[in-house]
Amino acid sequence: MYNFFAQNGKVNGEYLITGGDFNHIKNVLRMREGDNLLVSFNGVSDLCRIKSFLVDTAVCEVVEENCVSSELPITIHLFQGLPKADKLELIIQKAVELGVNEITPTEMHRSIVKIDAKKEDKKVLRWQAICESAAKQSKRNVIPKINAPKTLKQTLNLLKDYNHVLVPYESLYGMEPTKNSLSKIKKGDKIALFIGPEGGFENSEIELLKGAGAETISLGKRILRTETASITALSMLMLYAELNI
Ligand code: SAH
């Protein structure tokens, strides 16, 4: 079923959908009065029926409140070592499908790309659009947030707000730390996940992160590309949460 994100909450059991989503519902999907769709607002999805179309608004009445939740029992913030542009777009799309809640592109020593401050706003808007369409496609209840890029140092003082700071590190050998870190994750926990850029982490960066409470983990004996590492680490957390929490 199609899932749309409302700009405003329901009033008298009805959501009013306007703008691009109205156009999508009426002219692209050619939905009609009486058709069902999911409408999400504030992390809750309601099953709705299209009651009527006004000039620029679809009036959707709620049939069943709070009917599905596709969200994980944990929240995950991905701090992605800034990779080349096309890779970041792929990572955003896949991370949203896998249940991420927030992404901060993070500039690290070995990031090849540097963000041009003048183009930053436009980029964030583009990333947010990718995020929104992936959220719709994967039937998320929330649209994950993409932040403006930060340097690794700027992220460190945010980390006290997380229950776990996990850093898959390519130079760590053995799966014991991974098992250990996963086993400590509980319902409702907030997780910060750091992935290095194409060139990997510098040892000094690992030390900084450890100083801020991070745990290094391994994703196995093979060296993964940054995009594979992000997708693997998120898949691991997603399945762990779905299976055990
Ligand atoms: N160029 C580096 C690899 C960087 S891989 C080298 O050749 O050594 C990019 C990022 O993916 C790493 O910084 C790490 O965060 C993650 N990663 C890749 N493979 C990993 C593994 N086997 N275990 C843990 N993290 C890994």
PDB file of N, CA and C in Angstrom, residues 21-102:
ATOM      1  N   ASP A  21       2.768  15.647  -2.986  1.00  0.00           N
ATOM      2  CA  ASP A  21       2.116  14.367  -2.666  1.00  0.00           C
ATOM      3  C   ASP A  21       0.702  14.307  -3.237  1.00  0.00           C
ATOM      4  N   PHE A  22       0.009  15.458  -3.221  1.00  0.00           N
ATOM      5  CA  PHE A  22      -1.336  15.503  -3.816  1.00  0.00           C
ATOM      6  C   PHE A  22      -1.229  15.148  -5.307  1.00  0.00           C
ATOM      7  N   ASN A  23      -0.276  15.779  -5.968  1.00  0.00           N
ATOM      8  CA  ASN A  23      -0.077  15.528  -7.399  1.00  0.00           C
ATOM      9  C   ASN A  23       0.261  14.057  -7.654  1.00  0.00           C
ATOM     10  N   HIS A  24       1.104  13.504  -6.778  1.00  0.00           N
ATOM     11  CA  HIS A  24       1.509  12.106  -6.937  1.00  0.00           C
ATOM     12  C   HIS A  24       0.292  11.175  -6.807  1.00  0.00           C
ATOM     13  N   ILE A  25      -0.523  11.436  -5.792  1.00  0.00           N
ATOM     14  CA  ILE A  25      -1.691  10.584  -5.536  1.00  0.00           C
ATOM     15  C   ILE A  25      -2.685  10.675  -6.703  1.00  0.00           C
ATOM     16  N   LYS A  26      -2.957  11.912  -7.126  1.00  0.00           N
ATOM     17  CA  LYS A  26      -4.050  12.100  -8.090  1.00  0.00           C
ATOM     18  C   LYS A  26      -3.596  11.854  -9.526  1.00  0.00           C
ATOM     19  N   ASN A  27      -2.423  12.441  -9.883  1.00  0.00           N
ATOM     20  CA  ASN A  27      -2.070  12.440 -11.305  1.00  0.00           C
ATOM     21  C   ASN A  27      -1.057  11.370 -11.692  1.00  0.00           C
ATOM     22  N   VAL A  28      -0.220  10.947 -10.748  1.00  0.00           N
ATOM     23  CA  VAL A  28       0.766   9.916 -11.094  1.00  0.00           C
ATOM     24  C   VAL A  28       0.190   8.535 -10.788  1.00  0.00           C
ATOM     25  N   LEU A  29      -0.275   8.350  -9.559  1.00  0.00           N
ATOM     26  CA  LEU A  29      -0.832   7.029  -9.191  1.00  0.00           C
ATOM     27  C   LEU A  29      -2.287   6.888  -9.657  1.00  0.00           C
ATOM     28  N   ARG A  30      -2.901   8.018 -10.007  1.00  0.00           N
ATOM     29  CA  ARG A  30      -4.304   8.042 -10.452  1.00  0.00           C
ATOM     30  C   ARG A  30      -5.217   7.324  -9.460  1.00  0.00           C
ATOM     31  N   MET A  31      -4.987   7.609  -8.190  1.00  0.00           N
ATOM     32  CA  MET A  31      -5.861   7.022  -7.173  1.00  0.00           C
ATOM     33  C   MET A  31      -7.214   7.734  -7.216  1.00  0.00           C
ATOM     34  N   ARG A  32      -8.238   7.046  -6.735  1.00  0.00           N
ATOM     35  CA  ARG A  32      -9.605   7.598  -6.802  1.00  0.00           C
ATOM     36  C   ARG A  32     -10.198   7.683  -5.410  1.00  0.00           C
ATOM     37  N   GLU A  33     -11.291   8.384  -5.328  1.00  0.00           N
ATOM     38  CA  GLU A  33     -12.025   8.432  -4.065  1.00  0.00           C
ATOM     39  C   GLU A  33     -12.372   6.999  -3.657  1.00  0.00           C
ATOM     40  N   GLY A  34     -12.204   6.706  -2.383  1.00  0.00           N
ATOM     41  CA  GLY A  34     -12.493   5.350  -1.910  1.00  0.00           C
ATOM     42  C   GLY A  34     -11.245   4.470  -1.817  1.00  0.00           C
ATOM     43  N   ASP A  35     -10.148   4.877  -2.493  1.00  0.00           N
ATOM     44  CA  ASP A  35      -8.920   4.077  -2.417  1.00  0.00           C
ATOM     45  C   ASP A  35      -8.268   4.234  -1.036  1.00  0.00           C
ATOM     46  N   ASN A  36      -7.580   3.180  -0.616  1.00  0.00           N
ATOM     47  CA  ASN A  36      -6.890   3.215   0.676  1.00  0.00           C
ATOM     48  C   ASN A  36      -5.420   3.579   0.522  1.00  0.00           C
ATOM     49  N   LEU A  37      -4.884   4.214   1.542  1.00  0.00           N
ATOM     50  CA  LEU A  37      -3.462   4.517   1.590  1.00  0.00           C
ATOM     51  C   LEU A  37      -3.042   4.697   3.050  1.00  0.00           C
ATOM     52  N   LEU A  38      -1.749   4.643   3.295  1.00  0.00           N
ATOM     53  CA  LEU A  38      -1.263   4.893   4.657  1.00  0.00           C
ATOM     54  C   LEU A  38      -0.817   6.339   4.750  1.00  0.00           C
ATOM     55  N   VAL A  39      -1.165   7.007   5.832  1.00  0.00           N
ATOM     56  CA  VAL A  39      -0.693   8.373   6.048  1.00  0.00           C
ATOM     57  C   VAL A  39       0.065   8.396   7.373  1.00  0.00           C
ATOM     58  N   SER A  40       1.310   8.863   7.312  1.00  0.00           N
ATOM     59  CA  SER A  40       2.146   8.897   8.521  1.00  0.00           C
ATOM     60  C   SER A  40       2.343  10.319   8.994  1.00  0.00           C
ATOM     61  N   PHE A  41       2.288  10.477  10.302  1.00  0.00           N
ATOM     62  CA  PHE A  41       2.562  11.789  10.906  1.00  0.00           C
ATOM     63  C   PHE A  41       3.151  11.537  12.283  1.00  0.00           C
ATOM     64  N   ASN A  42       4.258  12.192  12.584  1.00  0.00           N
ATOM     65  CA  ASN A  42       4.880  12.042  13.904  1.00  0.00           C
ATOM     66  C   ASN A  42       5.169  10.607  14.287  1.00  0.00           C
ATOM     67  N   GLY A  43       5.594   9.793  13.326  1.00  0.00           N
ATOM     68  CA  GLY A  43       5.982   8.420  13.644  1.00  0.00           C
ATOM     69  C   GLY A  43       4.828   7.447  13.767  1.00  0.00           C
ATOM     70  N   VAL A  44       3.595   7.903  13.509  1.00  0.00           N
ATOM     71  CA  VAL A  44       2.450   6.995  13.585  1.00  0.00           C
ATOM     72  C   VAL A  44       1.810   6.922  12.208  1.00  0.00           C
ATOM     73  N   SER A  45       1.439   5.711  11.783  1.00  0.00           N
ATOM     74  CA  SER A  45       0.772   5.579  10.484  1.00  0.00           C
ATOM     75  C   SER A  45      -0.675   5.182  10.677  1.00  0.00           C
ATOM     76  N   ASP A  46      -1.554   5.866   9.977  1.00  0.00           N
ATOM     77  CA  ASP A  46      -2.977   5.534  10.009  1.00  0.00           C
ATOM     78  C   ASP A  46      -3.396   5.010   8.639  1.00  0.00           C
ATOM     79  N   LEU A  47      -4.234   3.989   8.659  1.00  0.00           N
ATOM     80  CA  LEU A  47      -4.825   3.525   7.406  1.00  0.00           C
ATOM     81  C   LEU A  47      -5.953   4.497   7.057  1.00  0.00           C
ATOM     82  N   CYS A  48      -5.912   5.030   5.840  1.00  0.00           N
ATOM     83  CA  CYS A  48      -6.896   6.047   5.452  1.00  0.00           C
ATOM     84  C   CYS A  48      -7.568   5.680   4.140  1.00  0.00           C
ATOM     85  N   ARG A  49      -8.699   6.348   3.895  1.00  0.00           N
ATOM     86  CA  ARG A  49      -9.440   6.176   2.650  1.00  0.00           C
ATOM     87  C   ARG A  49      -9.579   7.565   2.046  1.00  0.00           C
ATOM     88  N   ILE A  50      -9.377   7.660   0.734  1.00  0.00           N
ATOM     89  CA  ILE A  50      -9.529   8.982   0.109  1.00  0.00           C
ATOM     90  C   ILE A  50     -11.017   9.319   0.076  1.00  0.00           C
ATOM     91  N   LYS A  51     -11.363  10.418   0.748  1.00  0.00           N
ATOM     92  CA  LYS A  51     -12.772  10.786   0.844  1.00  0.00           C
ATOM     93  C   LYS A  51     -13.165  11.659  -0.348  1.00  0.00           C
ATOM     94  N   SER A  52     -12.298  12.641  -0.650  1.00  0.00           N
ATOM     95  CA  SER A  52     -12.607  13.500  -1.801  1.00  0.00           C
ATOM     96  C   SER A  52     -11.344  14.222  -2.255  1.00  0.00           C
ATOM     97  N   PHE A  53     -11.384  14.720  -3.473  1.00  0.00           N
ATOM     98  CA  PHE A  53     -10.320  15.570  -3.992  1.00  0.00           C
ATOM     99  C   PHE A  53     -10.853  16.992  -4.122  1.00  0.00           C
ATOM    100  N   LEU A  54     -10.154  17.961  -3.517  1.00  0.00           N
ATOM    101  CA  LEU A  54     -10.477  19.367  -3.767  1.00  0.00           C
ATOM    102  C   LEU A  54      -9.481  19.832  -4.837  1.00  0.00           C
ATOM    103  N   VAL A  55      -9.490  21.109  -5.175  1.00  0.00           N
ATOM    104  CA  VAL A  55      -8.625  21.586  -6.275  1.00  0.00           C
ATOM    105  C   VAL A  55      -7.164  21.141  -6.088  1.00  0.00           C
ATOM    106  N   ASP A  56      -6.628  21.361  -4.878  1.00  0.00           N
ATOM    107  CA  ASP A  56      -5.218  21.040  -4.661  1.00  0.00           C
ATOM    108  C   ASP A  56      -5.004  20.201  -3.394  1.00  0.00           C
ATOM    109  N   THR A  57      -6.039  19.515  -2.965  1.00  0.00           N
ATOM    110  CA  THR A  57      -5.968  18.795  -1.693  1.00  0.00           C
ATOM    111  C   THR A  57      -6.674  17.443  -1.799  1.00  0.00           C
ATOM    112  N   ALA A  58      -6.020  16.424  -1.236  1.00  0.00           N
ATOM    113  CA  ALA A  58      -6.724  15.141  -1.094  1.00  0.00           C
ATOM    114  C   ALA A  58      -7.180  15.043   0.357  1.00  0.00           C
ATOM    115  N   VAL A  59      -8.464  14.841   0.566  1.00  0.00           N
ATOM    116  CA  VAL A  59      -8.992  14.691   1.922  1.00  0.00           C
ATOM    117  C   VAL A  59      -9.021  13.190   2.219  1.00  0.00           C
ATOM    118  N   CYS A  60      -8.266  12.795   3.256  1.00  0.00           N
ATOM    119  CA  CYS A  60      -8.145  11.361   3.553  1.00  0.00           C
ATOM    120  C   CYS A  60      -8.707  11.091   4.938  1.00  0.00           C
ATOM    121  N   GLU A  61      -9.706  10.250   5.026  1.00  0.00           N
ATOM    122  CA  GLU A  61     -10.284   9.978   6.349  1.00  0.00           C
ATOM    123  C   GLU A  61      -9.656   8.721   6.948  1.00  0.00           C
ATOM    124  N   VAL A  62      -9.450   8.775   8.254  1.00  0.00           N
ATOM    125  CA  VAL A  62      -8.797   7.666   8.946  1.00  0.00           C
ATOM    126  C   VAL A  62      -9.778   6.501   9.089  1.00  0.00           C
ATOM    127  N   VAL A  63      -9.313   5.309   8.671  1.00  0.00           N
ATOM    128  CA  VAL A  63     -10.125   4.100   8.797  1.00  0.00           C
ATOM    129  C   VAL A  63      -9.660   3.316  10.031  1.00  0.00           C
ATOM    130  N   GLU A  64      -8.330   3.254  10.196  1.00  0.00           N
ATOM    131  CA  GLU A  64      -7.782   2.536  11.342  1.00  0.00           C
ATOM    132  C   GLU A  64      -6.553   3.278  11.836  1.00  0.00           C
ATOM    133  N   GLU A  65      -6.593   3.657  13.112  1.00  0.00           N
ATOM    134  CA  GLU A  65      -5.478   4.428  13.651  1.00  0.00           C
ATOM    135  C   GLU A  65      -4.296   3.538  14.001  1.00  0.00           C
ATOM    136  N   ASN A  66      -3.106   4.109  13.882  1.00  0.00           N
ATOM    137  CA  ASN A  66      -1.901   3.484  14.404  1.00  0.00           C
ATOM    138  C   ASN A  66      -1.803   2.019  13.991  1.00  0.00           C
ATOM    139  N   CYS A  67      -1.954   1.757  12.687  1.00  0.00           N
ATOM    140  CA  CYS A  67      -2.161   0.360  12.313  1.00  0.00           C
ATOM    141  C   CYS A  67      -0.866  -0.424  12.088  1.00  0.00           C
ATOM    142  N   VAL A  68       0.193   0.193  11.648  1.00  0.00           N
ATOM    143  CA  VAL A  68       1.428  -0.575  11.489  1.00  0.00           C
ATOM    144  C   VAL A  68       2.602   0.242  11.996  1.00  0.00           C
ATOM    145  N   SER A  69       3.559  -0.415  12.580  1.00  0.00           N
ATOM    146  CA  SER A  69       4.791   0.282  12.878  1.00  0.00           C
ATOM    147  C   SER A  69       5.918  -0.488  12.243  1.00  0.00           C
ATOM    148  N   SER A  70       6.679   0.191  11.410  1.00  0.00           N
ATOM    149  CA  SER A  70       7.802  -0.482  10.759  1.00  0.00           C
ATOM    150  C   SER A  70       9.118  -0.049  11.391  1.00  0.00           C
ATOM    151  N   GLU A  71       9.043   0.674  12.518  1.00  0.00           N
ATOM    152  CA  GLU A  71      10.282   1.201  13.108  1.00  0.00           C
ATOM    153  C   GLU A  71      10.965   0.173  14.007  1.00  0.00           C
ATOM    154  N   LEU A  72      12.282   0.281  14.086  1.00  0.00           N
ATOM    155  CA  LEU A  72      13.066  -0.620  14.938  1.00  0.00           C
ATOM    156  C   LEU A  72      12.883  -0.243  16.408  1.00  0.00           C
ATOM    157  N   PRO A  73      13.126  -1.185  17.322  1.00  0.00           N
ATOM    158  CA  PRO A  73      13.039  -0.857  18.754  1.00  0.00           C
ATOM    159  C   PRO A  73      14.266  -0.105  19.284  1.00  0.00           C
ATOM    160  N   ILE A  74      15.171   0.286  18.383  1.00  0.00           N
ATOM    161  CA  ILE A  74      16.351   1.089  18.766  1.00  0.00           C
ATOM    162  C   ILE A  74      16.437   2.255  17.774  1.00  0.00           C
ATOM    163  N   THR A  75      17.185   3.305  18.114  1.00  0.00           N
ATOM    164  CA  THR A  75      17.398   4.345  17.095  1.00  0.00           C
ATOM    165  C   THR A  75      18.875   4.366  16.714  1.00  0.00           C
ATOM    166  N   ILE A  76      19.118   4.583  15.440  1.00  0.00           N
ATOM    167  CA  ILE A  76      20.496   4.526  14.922  1.00  0.00           C
ATOM    168  C   ILE A  76      20.831   5.823  14.195  1.00  0.00           C
ATOM    169  N   HIS A  77      21.947   6.423  14.613  1.00  0.00           N
ATOM    170  CA  HIS A  77      22.471   7.613  13.927  1.00  0.00           C
ATOM    171  C   HIS A  77      23.762   7.192  13.223  1.00  0.00           C
ATOM    172  N   LEU A  78      23.759   7.250  11.905  1.00  0.00           N
ATOM    173  CA  LEU A  78      24.952   6.890  11.128  1.00  0.00           C
ATOM    174  C   LEU A  78      25.811   8.125  10.885  1.00  0.00           C
ATOM    175  N   PHE A  79      27.057   8.065  11.357  1.00  0.00           N
ATOM    176  CA  PHE A  79      28.046   9.101  11.042  1.00  0.00           C
ATOM    177  C   PHE A  79      28.915   8.509   9.926  1.00  0.00           C
ATOM    178  N   GLN A  80      28.615   8.924   8.713  1.00  0.00           N
ATOM    179  CA  GLN A  80      29.247   8.306   7.548  1.00  0.00           C
ATOM    180  C   GLN A  80      30.461   9.103   7.112  1.00  0.00           C
ATOM    181  N   GLY A  81      31.651   8.488   7.177  1.00  0.00           N
ATOM    182  CA  GLY A  81      32.862   9.131   6.665  1.00  0.00           C
ATOM    183  C   GLY A  81      32.578   9.590   5.245  1.00  0.00           C
ATOM    184  N   LEU A  82      32.801  10.868   4.992  1.00  0.00           N
ATOM    185  CA  LEU A  82      32.367  11.486   3.728  1.00  0.00           C
ATOM    186  C   LEU A  82      33.028  10.771   2.543  1.00  0.00           C
ATOM    187  N   PRO A  83      32.217  10.078   1.701  1.00  0.00           N
ATOM    188  CA  PRO A  83      32.772   9.422   0.521  1.00  0.00           C
ATOM    189  C   PRO A  83      32.455  10.259  -0.720  1.00  0.00           C
ATOM    190  N   LYS A  84      32.758   9.724  -1.889  1.00  0.00           N
ATOM    191  CA  LYS A  84      32.388  10.427  -3.134  1.00  0.00           C
ATOM    192  C   LYS A  84      30.870  10.520  -3.212  1.00  0.00           C
ATOM    193  N   ALA A  85      30.388  11.549  -3.966  1.00  0.00           N
ATOM    194  CA  ALA A  85      28.963  11.913  -3.934  1.00  0.00           C
ATOM    195  C   ALA A  85      28.024  10.751  -4.265  1.00  0.00           C
ATOM    196  N   ASP A  86      28.328  10.007  -5.338  1.00  0.00           N
ATOM    197  CA  ASP A  86      27.363   8.976  -5.747  1.00  0.00           C
ATOM    198  C   ASP A  86      27.270   7.877  -4.685  1.00  0.00           C
ATOM    199  N   LYS A  87      28.385   7.629  -3.999  1.00  0.00           N
ATOM    200  CA  LYS A  87      28.363   6.611  -2.937  1.00  0.00           C
ATOM    201  C   LYS A  87      27.500   7.066  -1.778  1.00  0.00           C
ATOM    202  N   LEU A  88      27.614   8.343  -1.423  1.00  0.00           N
ATOM    203  CA  LEU A  88      26.829   8.837  -0.296  1.00  0.00           C
ATOM    204  C   LEU A  88      25.338   8.693  -0.601  1.00  0.00           C
ATOM    205  N   GLU A  89      24.963   8.966  -1.839  1.00  0.00           N
ATOM    206  CA  GLU A  89      23.541   8.853  -2.196  1.00  0.00           C
ATOM    207  C   GLU A  89      23.056   7.418  -2.070  1.00  0.00           C
ATOM    208  N   LEU A  90      23.885   6.476  -2.499  1.00  0.00           N
ATOM    209  CA  LEU A  90      23.526   5.056  -2.364  1.00  0.00           C
ATOM    210  C   LEU A  90      23.409   4.678  -0.889  1.00  0.00           C
ATOM    211  N   ILE A  91      24.372   5.146  -0.098  1.00  0.00           N
ATOM    212  CA  ILE A  91      24.365   4.816   1.336  1.00  0.00           C
ATOM    213  C   ILE A  91      23.111   5.374   2.006  1.00  0.00           C
ATOM    214  N   ILE A  92      22.738   6.609   1.660  1.00  0.00           N
ATOM    215  CA  ILE A  92      21.542   7.209   2.272  1.00  0.00           C
ATOM    216  C   ILE A  92      20.334   6.338   1.951  1.00  0.00           C
ATOM    217  N   GLN A  93      20.185   5.991   0.685  1.00  0.00           N
ATOM    218  CA  GLN A  93      19.016   5.198   0.286  1.00  0.00           C
ATOM    219  C   GLN A  93      18.967   3.873   1.049  1.00  0.00           C
ATOM    220  N   LYS A  94      20.092   3.169   1.076  1.00  0.00           N
ATOM    221  CA  LYS A  94      20.093   1.851   1.720  1.00  0.00           C
ATOM    222  C   LYS A  94      19.935   1.974   3.243  1.00  0.00           C
ATOM    223  N   ALA A  95      20.567   2.979   3.821  1.00  0.00           N
ATOM    224  CA  ALA A  95      20.484   3.154   5.276  1.00  0.00           C
ATOM    225  C   ALA A  95      19.033   3.390   5.694  1.00  0.00           C
ATOM    226  N   VAL A  96      18.305   4.160   4.895  1.00  0.00           N
ATOM    227  CA  VAL A  96      16.900   4.434   5.222  1.00  0.00           C
ATOM    228  C   VAL A  96      16.091   3.137   5.129  1.00  0.00           C
ATOM    229  N   GLU A  97      16.336   2.346   4.090  1.00  0.00           N
ATOM    230  CA  GLU A  97      15.628   1.061   3.967  1.00  0.00           C
ATOM    231  C   GLU A  97      15.898   0.171   5.179  1.00  0.00           C
ATOM    232  N   LEU A  98      17.117   0.264   5.723  1.00  0.00           N
ATOM    233  CA  LEU A  98      17.502  -0.633   6.814  1.00  0.00           C
ATOM    234  C   LEU A  98      17.096  -0.110   8.184  1.00  0.00           C
ATOM    235  N   GLY A  99      16.516   1.086   8.242  1.00  0.00           N
ATOM    236  CA  GLY A  99      15.950   1.542   9.510  1.00  0.00           C
ATOM    237  C   GLY A  99      16.692   2.652  10.222  1.00  0.00           C
ATOM    238  N   VAL A 100      17.663   3.295   9.564  1.00  0.00           N
ATOM    239  CA  VAL A 100      18.414   4.377  10.220  1.00  0.00           C
ATOM    240  C   VAL A 100      17.470   5.532  10.572  1.00  0.00           C
ATOM    241  N   ASN A 101      17.796   6.307  11.610  1.00  0.00           N
ATOM    242  CA  ASN A 101      16.962   7.446  12.001  1.00  0.00           C
ATOM    243  C   ASN A 101      17.577   8.785  11.634  1.00  0.00           C
ATOM    244  N   GLU A 102      18.909   8.817  11.566  1.00  0.00           N
ATOM    245  CA  GLU A 102      19.577  10.098  11.320  1.00  0.00           C
ATOM    246  C   GLU A 102      20.929   9.797  10.665  1.00  0.00           C
TER     247      GLU A 102
END
